[in-house]
């Protein structure tokens, strides 16, 4: 295969998508694309899409498909994703987005979809204690129980670390309700297509990384010993 690996990581908010994608991106050398990070960066830069998306994000609602696809189209071009491959984190989140992604990457499609499975009470606890680097280029993830070394200054880039505006209990519950209604149906779609890889995500980041990698190897989606 000359093109890069094409992976999607789906799962509830707080299931650890961003953390797994960061490790996989380093391990496989393919771009980690978070539509949430891209949207937050558009909001910070006050682009046209960012200004429209903000009102939805502020209340923890999904941004309309049309706006998300404008960002995704730009990301495909800017990062040469068709050739380099990708790890999509938080995209697609609706059946319509999944259809549009299929059209963008036809005829080969995606290689696998990792579904991070974790109980709702665990993710509510994780999200309410989550703290993130405010630098959109970095986005490192910390928590009350795993803070940066120097108080609330990012270990990686030196920017302030704080709580995301939508990580309050009310907005977390709104986001989880949207997940069940709009995103969870994608699981059966990818299962039917033979692409779904279920991974139990209640352990530590290292444990989840090993489980997910082991599953990709077992299905011959990646070779046993990676060259990177
Ligand atoms: P979360 O863990 O809440 O899913 P993200 O950083 O992935 O966090 O996304 C933050 C917000 O950005 C979402 O609540 C939503 O408003 C918007 N968003 C991100 N990706 C998408 C998408 N694929 N479709 C619609 N909205 C999205
Ligand atoms: Zn940082």
Tab-separated table of C-alpha atoms and ligand atoms in Angstrom:
chain	number	residue	atom	x	y	z
A	1	UNK	CA	0.000	0.000	0.000
A	2	UNK	CA	1.615	3.243	-1.080
A	3	UNK	CA	-0.876	5.587	0.532
A	4	UNK	CA	-0.958	6.071	4.320
A	5	UNK	CA	-3.227	4.246	6.718
A	6	UNK	CA	-6.812	5.552	6.944
A	7	UNK	CA	-8.302	5.170	10.392
A	8	UNK	CA	-11.314	6.613	12.177
A	9	UNK	CA	-11.552	6.660	15.949
A	10	UNK	CA	-15.081	6.919	17.317
A	11	UNK	CA	-16.478	6.714	20.835
A	12	UNK	CA	-18.242	8.837	23.404
A	13	UNK	CA	-16.819	12.155	24.498
A	14	UNK	CA	-14.146	11.344	27.064
A	15	UNK	CA	-13.532	7.829	25.745
A	16	UNK	CA	-9.922	8.812	24.992
A	17	UNK	CA	-10.069	9.405	21.232
A	18	UNK	CA	-7.664	12.339	21.319
A	19	UNK	CA	-5.172	10.533	23.537
A	20	UNK	CA	-5.159	7.380	21.399
A	21	UNK	CA	-4.919	9.391	18.178
A	22	UNK	CA	-1.910	11.308	19.513
A	23	UNK	CA	-0.057	8.048	20.275
A	24	UNK	CA	-1.124	6.379	17.012
A	25	UNK	CA	-0.129	9.435	15.025
A	26	UNK	CA	3.408	9.227	16.448
A	27	UNK	CA	3.546	5.459	16.090
A	28	UNK	CA	2.374	5.272	12.473
A	29	UNK	CA	3.563	8.685	11.300
A	30	UNK	CA	0.160	9.726	9.933
A	31	UNK	CA	-1.710	12.995	10.579
A	32	UNK	CA	-4.054	13.242	13.582
A	33	UNK	CA	-7.074	15.267	12.520
A	34	UNK	CA	-9.462	16.429	15.228
A	35	UNK	CA	-12.462	18.300	13.853
A	36	UNK	CA	-13.084	19.642	17.379
A	37	UNK	CA	-9.564	21.138	17.512
A	38	UNK	CA	-9.919	22.492	13.962
A	39	UNK	CA	-13.266	24.093	14.869
A	40	UNK	CA	-11.903	25.583	18.112
A	41	UNK	CA	-9.002	27.021	16.137
A	42	UNK	CA	-11.445	28.512	13.568
A	43	UNK	CA	-13.418	30.058	16.439
A	44	UNK	CA	-10.229	31.515	17.967
A	45	UNK	CA	-9.208	32.970	14.606
A	46	UNK	CA	-12.748	34.279	14.033
A	47	UNK	CA	-12.969	32.855	10.529
A	48	UNK	CA	-16.357	32.805	8.789
A	49	UNK	CA	-16.885	29.137	9.633
A	50	UNK	CA	-15.628	29.712	13.186
A	51	UNK	CA	-18.078	32.541	13.809
A	52	UNK	CA	-20.980	30.374	12.620
A	53	UNK	CA	-19.834	27.273	14.506
A	54	UNK	CA	-19.336	29.056	17.827
A	55	UNK	CA	-23.000	29.314	18.813
A	56	UNK	CA	-23.417	25.532	18.509
A	57	UNK	CA	-20.177	24.674	20.291
A	58	UNK	CA	-20.905	27.052	23.166
A	59	UNK	CA	-23.956	25.008	24.120
A	60	UNK	CA	-22.377	21.604	23.459
A	61	UNK	CA	-24.336	20.895	20.264
A	62	UNK	CA	-23.062	19.374	17.038
A	63	UNK	CA	-22.019	21.881	14.410
A	64	UNK	CA	-24.120	21.543	11.191
A	65	UNK	CA	-22.696	19.072	8.658
A	66	UNK	CA	-22.227	21.728	6.015
A	67	UNK	CA	-19.876	23.772	8.225
A	68	UNK	CA	-17.954	20.700	9.379
A	69	UNK	CA	-17.441	19.581	5.772
A	70	UNK	CA	-16.003	22.961	4.823
A	71	UNK	CA	-13.355	22.440	7.513
A	72	UNK	CA	-12.794	18.804	6.515
A	73	UNK	CA	-12.366	19.686	2.829
A	74	UNK	CA	-9.721	22.251	3.789
A	75	UNK	CA	-7.954	19.745	6.031
A	76	UNK	CA	-7.809	17.179	3.205
A	77	UNK	CA	-6.078	19.658	0.917
A	78	UNK	CA	-3.811	21.320	3.499
A	79	UNK	CA	-2.511	18.000	4.866
A	80	UNK	CA	-2.566	15.906	1.667
A	81	UNK	CA	-4.697	13.371	3.538
A	82	UNK	CA	-5.598	11.298	0.483
A	83	UNK	CA	-1.955	10.283	0.106
A	84	UNK	CA	-0.613	10.546	3.627
A	85	UNK	CA	-3.543	8.807	5.305
A	86	UNK	CA	-5.283	10.007	8.470
A	87	UNK	CA	-6.522	9.341	11.936
A	88	UNK	CA	-9.834	11.145	12.247
A	89	UNK	CA	-10.738	12.043	15.814
A	90	UNK	CA	-14.378	13.030	16.242
A	91	UNK	CA	-15.317	12.770	12.574
A	92	UNK	CA	-17.660	11.595	11.116
A	93	UNK	CA	-20.362	12.141	13.738
A	94	UNK	CA	-23.495	11.814	11.611
A	95	UNK	CA	-24.601	9.436	8.877
A	96	UNK	CA	-24.502	12.308	6.413
A	97	UNK	CA	-20.885	13.140	7.312
A	98	UNK	CA	-19.994	9.452	6.892
A	99	UNK	CA	-21.573	9.453	3.398
A	100	UNK	CA	-19.621	12.567	2.432
A	101	UNK	CA	-16.373	11.106	3.758
A	102	UNK	CA	-16.975	7.919	1.744
A	103	UNK	CA	-17.386	10.039	-1.383
A	104	UNK	CA	-14.180	11.965	-0.665
A	105	UNK	CA	-12.016	8.849	-0.305
A	106	UNK	CA	-13.616	6.510	-2.856
A	107	UNK	CA	-12.859	4.023	-4.257
A	108	UNK	CA	-10.581	2.565	-1.586
A	109	UNK	CA	-12.330	3.886	1.494
A	110	UNK	CA	-11.116	3.539	5.058
A	111	UNK	CA	-8.985	0.758	6.504
A	112	UNK	CA	-10.571	0.467	9.953
A	113	UNK	CA	-12.785	2.201	12.500
A	114	UNK	CA	-11.734	1.916	16.127
A	115	UNK	CA	-14.667	2.156	18.520
A	116	UNK	CA	-13.510	3.067	22.029
A	117	UNK	CA	-16.046	1.525	24.400
A	118	UNK	CA	-16.488	2.898	27.889
A	119	UNK	CA	-19.396	3.327	30.338
A	120	UNK	CA	-21.128	6.703	30.588
A	121	UNK	CA	-20.443	7.234	34.320
A	122	UNK	CA	-16.702	6.855	33.673
A	123	UNK	CA	-16.679	9.422	30.849
A	124	UNK	CA	-18.679	12.007	32.817
A	125	UNK	CA	-16.093	11.716	35.605
A	126	UNK	CA	-13.182	11.922	33.114
A	127	UNK	CA	-14.581	14.957	31.286
A	128	UNK	CA	-15.354	16.930	34.403
A	129	UNK	CA	-11.779	16.474	35.641
A	130	UNK	CA	-10.199	17.008	32.181
A	131	UNK	CA	-7.948	20.015	31.600
A	132	UNK	CA	-6.489	20.872	28.185
A	133	UNK	CA	-3.668	22.966	26.759
A	134	UNK	CA	-5.150	26.205	25.400
A	135	UNK	CA	-2.729	26.297	22.453
A	136	UNK	CA	-4.757	24.917	19.511
A	137	UNK	CA	-1.544	23.742	17.818
A	138	UNK	CA	-0.767	21.577	20.864
A	139	UNK	CA	-3.990	20.458	22.560
A	140	UNK	CA	-2.222	18.270	25.158
A	141	UNK	CA	-4.656	16.637	27.582
A	142	UNK	CA	-4.276	16.617	31.383
A	143	UNK	CA	-6.617	16.036	34.318
A	144	UNK	CA	-6.984	16.929	37.972
A	145	UNK	CA	-5.294	13.618	38.783
A	146	UNK	CA	-2.590	13.952	36.067
A	147	UNK	CA	-1.698	17.672	35.956
A	148	UNK	CA	1.288	19.232	34.156
A	149	UNK	CA	4.606	19.218	36.083
A	150	UNK	CA	4.538	22.960	36.754
A	151	UNK	CA	1.089	24.038	37.889
A	152	UNK	CA	-1.251	24.373	34.901
A	153	UNK	CA	1.474	25.238	32.397
A	154	UNK	CA	1.648	22.778	29.491
A	155	UNK	CA	4.668	20.422	29.712
A	156	UNK	CA	4.924	20.356	25.927
A	157	UNK	CA	4.516	23.979	24.824
A	158	UNK	CA	4.404	26.224	27.910
A	159	UNK	CA	0.866	27.558	27.261
A	160	UNK	CA	-1.753	27.763	30.012
A	161	UNK	CA	-3.787	24.607	30.696
A	162	UNK	CA	-7.454	25.080	31.557
A	163	UNK	CA	-10.926	23.528	31.542
A	164	UNK	CA	-12.724	23.473	28.208
A	165	UNK	CA	-15.855	25.640	28.158
A	166	UNK	CA	-18.011	22.669	27.191
A	167	UNK	CA	-16.636	20.355	29.918
A	168	UNK	CA	-19.297	21.347	32.445
A	169	UNK	CA	-21.772	18.675	33.583
A	170	UNK	CA	-24.742	20.259	31.770
A	171	UNK	CA	-22.918	20.486	28.446
A	172	UNK	CA	-21.324	17.061	28.888
A	173	UNK	CA	-24.805	15.518	29.207
A	174	UNK	CA	-25.984	17.402	26.093
A	175	UNK	CA	-22.957	16.146	24.112
A	176	UNK	CA	-23.470	12.561	25.278
A	177	UNK	CA	-27.168	12.687	24.324
A	178	UNK	CA	-26.211	13.887	20.827
A	179	UNK	CA	-23.643	11.110	20.614
A	180	UNK	CA	-26.281	8.438	21.318
A	181	UNK	CA	-28.722	9.920	18.826
A	182	UNK	CA	-26.471	10.959	15.952
A	183	UNK	CA	-23.130	9.164	16.216
A	184	UNK	CA	-23.811	5.768	17.825
A	185	UNK	CA	-25.727	4.595	14.686
A	186	UNK	CA	-22.411	4.750	12.798
A	187	UNK	CA	-21.152	1.783	14.823
A	188	UNK	CA	-23.521	-0.673	13.154
A	189	UNK	CA	-22.832	0.895	9.748
A	190	UNK	CA	-19.088	0.216	10.052
A	191	UNK	CA	-19.687	-3.183	11.623
A	192	UNK	CA	-21.796	-4.215	8.637
A	193	UNK	CA	-19.029	-2.954	6.353
A	194	UNK	CA	-16.552	-5.212	8.214
A	195	UNK	CA	-14.452	-2.229	9.313
A	196	UNK	CA	-15.254	-2.058	13.027
A	197	UNK	CA	-12.621	-2.771	15.671
A	198	UNK	CA	-14.060	-2.688	19.194
A	199	UNK	CA	-11.644	-1.726	21.939
A	200	UNK	CA	-12.444	-1.623	25.649
A	201	UNK	CA	-11.324	1.829	26.746
A	202	UNK	CA	-11.630	1.836	30.527
A	203	UNK	CA	-7.916	1.253	31.233
A	204	UNK	CA	-4.932	3.605	31.197
A	205	UNK	CA	-3.871	5.308	27.945
A	206	UNK	CA	-0.983	2.801	27.574
A	207	UNK	CA	-3.330	-0.158	28.040
A	208	UNK	CA	-5.804	1.204	25.483
A	209	UNK	CA	-2.959	1.863	23.022
A	210	UNK	CA	-1.716	-1.752	23.342
A	211	UNK	CA	-5.217	-3.217	23.034
A	212	UNK	CA	-6.002	-1.147	19.944
A	213	UNK	CA	-2.653	-1.855	18.283
A	214	UNK	CA	-3.012	-5.576	19.052
A	215	UNK	CA	-6.422	-5.627	17.355
A	216	UNK	CA	-5.105	-3.895	14.226
A	217	UNK	CA	-2.229	-6.385	14.032
A	218	UNK	CA	-4.550	-9.364	14.629
A	219	UNK	CA	-6.686	-8.244	11.691
A	220	UNK	CA	-3.633	-7.647	9.497
A	221	UNK	CA	-4.553	-3.975	9.090
A	222	UNK	CA	-1.012	-3.104	10.162
A	223	UNK	CA	2.083	-5.348	10.124
A	224	UNK	CA	3.290	-6.998	13.345
A	225	UNK	CA	6.442	-4.894	13.648
A	226	UNK	CA	5.934	-1.317	12.594
A	227	UNK	CA	8.834	0.361	10.825
A	228	UNK	CA	8.339	3.545	12.841
B	1	LIG	P1	-16.050	16.161	22.254
B	1	LIG	O1	-15.203	15.332	23.161
B	1	LIG	O2	-17.043	16.974	22.959
B	1	LIG	O3	-16.628	15.406	21.155
B	1	LIG	P2	-14.427	17.624	20.325
B	1	LIG	O4	-13.247	18.467	20.628
B	1	LIG	O5	-14.212	16.446	19.480
B	1	LIG	O6	-15.021	17.239	21.730
B	1	LIG	O7	-15.572	18.535	19.694
B	1	LIG	C1	-15.971	19.730	20.322
B	1	LIG	C2	-17.214	20.286	19.654
B	1	LIG	O8	-16.926	20.577	18.289
B	1	LIG	C3	-18.409	19.351	19.613
B	1	LIG	O9	-19.191	19.412	20.782
B	1	LIG	C4	-19.162	19.918	18.401
B	1	LIG	O10	-19.840	21.097	18.738
B	1	LIG	C5	-18.049	20.275	17.461
B	1	LIG	N1	-17.669	19.170	16.538
B	1	LIG	C6	-16.465	18.540	16.472
B	1	LIG	N2	-16.461	17.605	15.503
B	1	LIG	C7	-17.705	17.638	14.945
B	1	LIG	C8	-18.350	16.914	13.903
B	1	LIG	N3	-17.711	15.933	13.225
B	1	LIG	N4	-19.630	17.222	13.618
B	1	LIG	C9	-20.297	18.194	14.275
B	1	LIG	N5	-19.758	18.910	15.270
B	1	LIG	C10	-18.470	18.651	15.610
B	2	LIG	ZN1	0.580	22.640	25.012
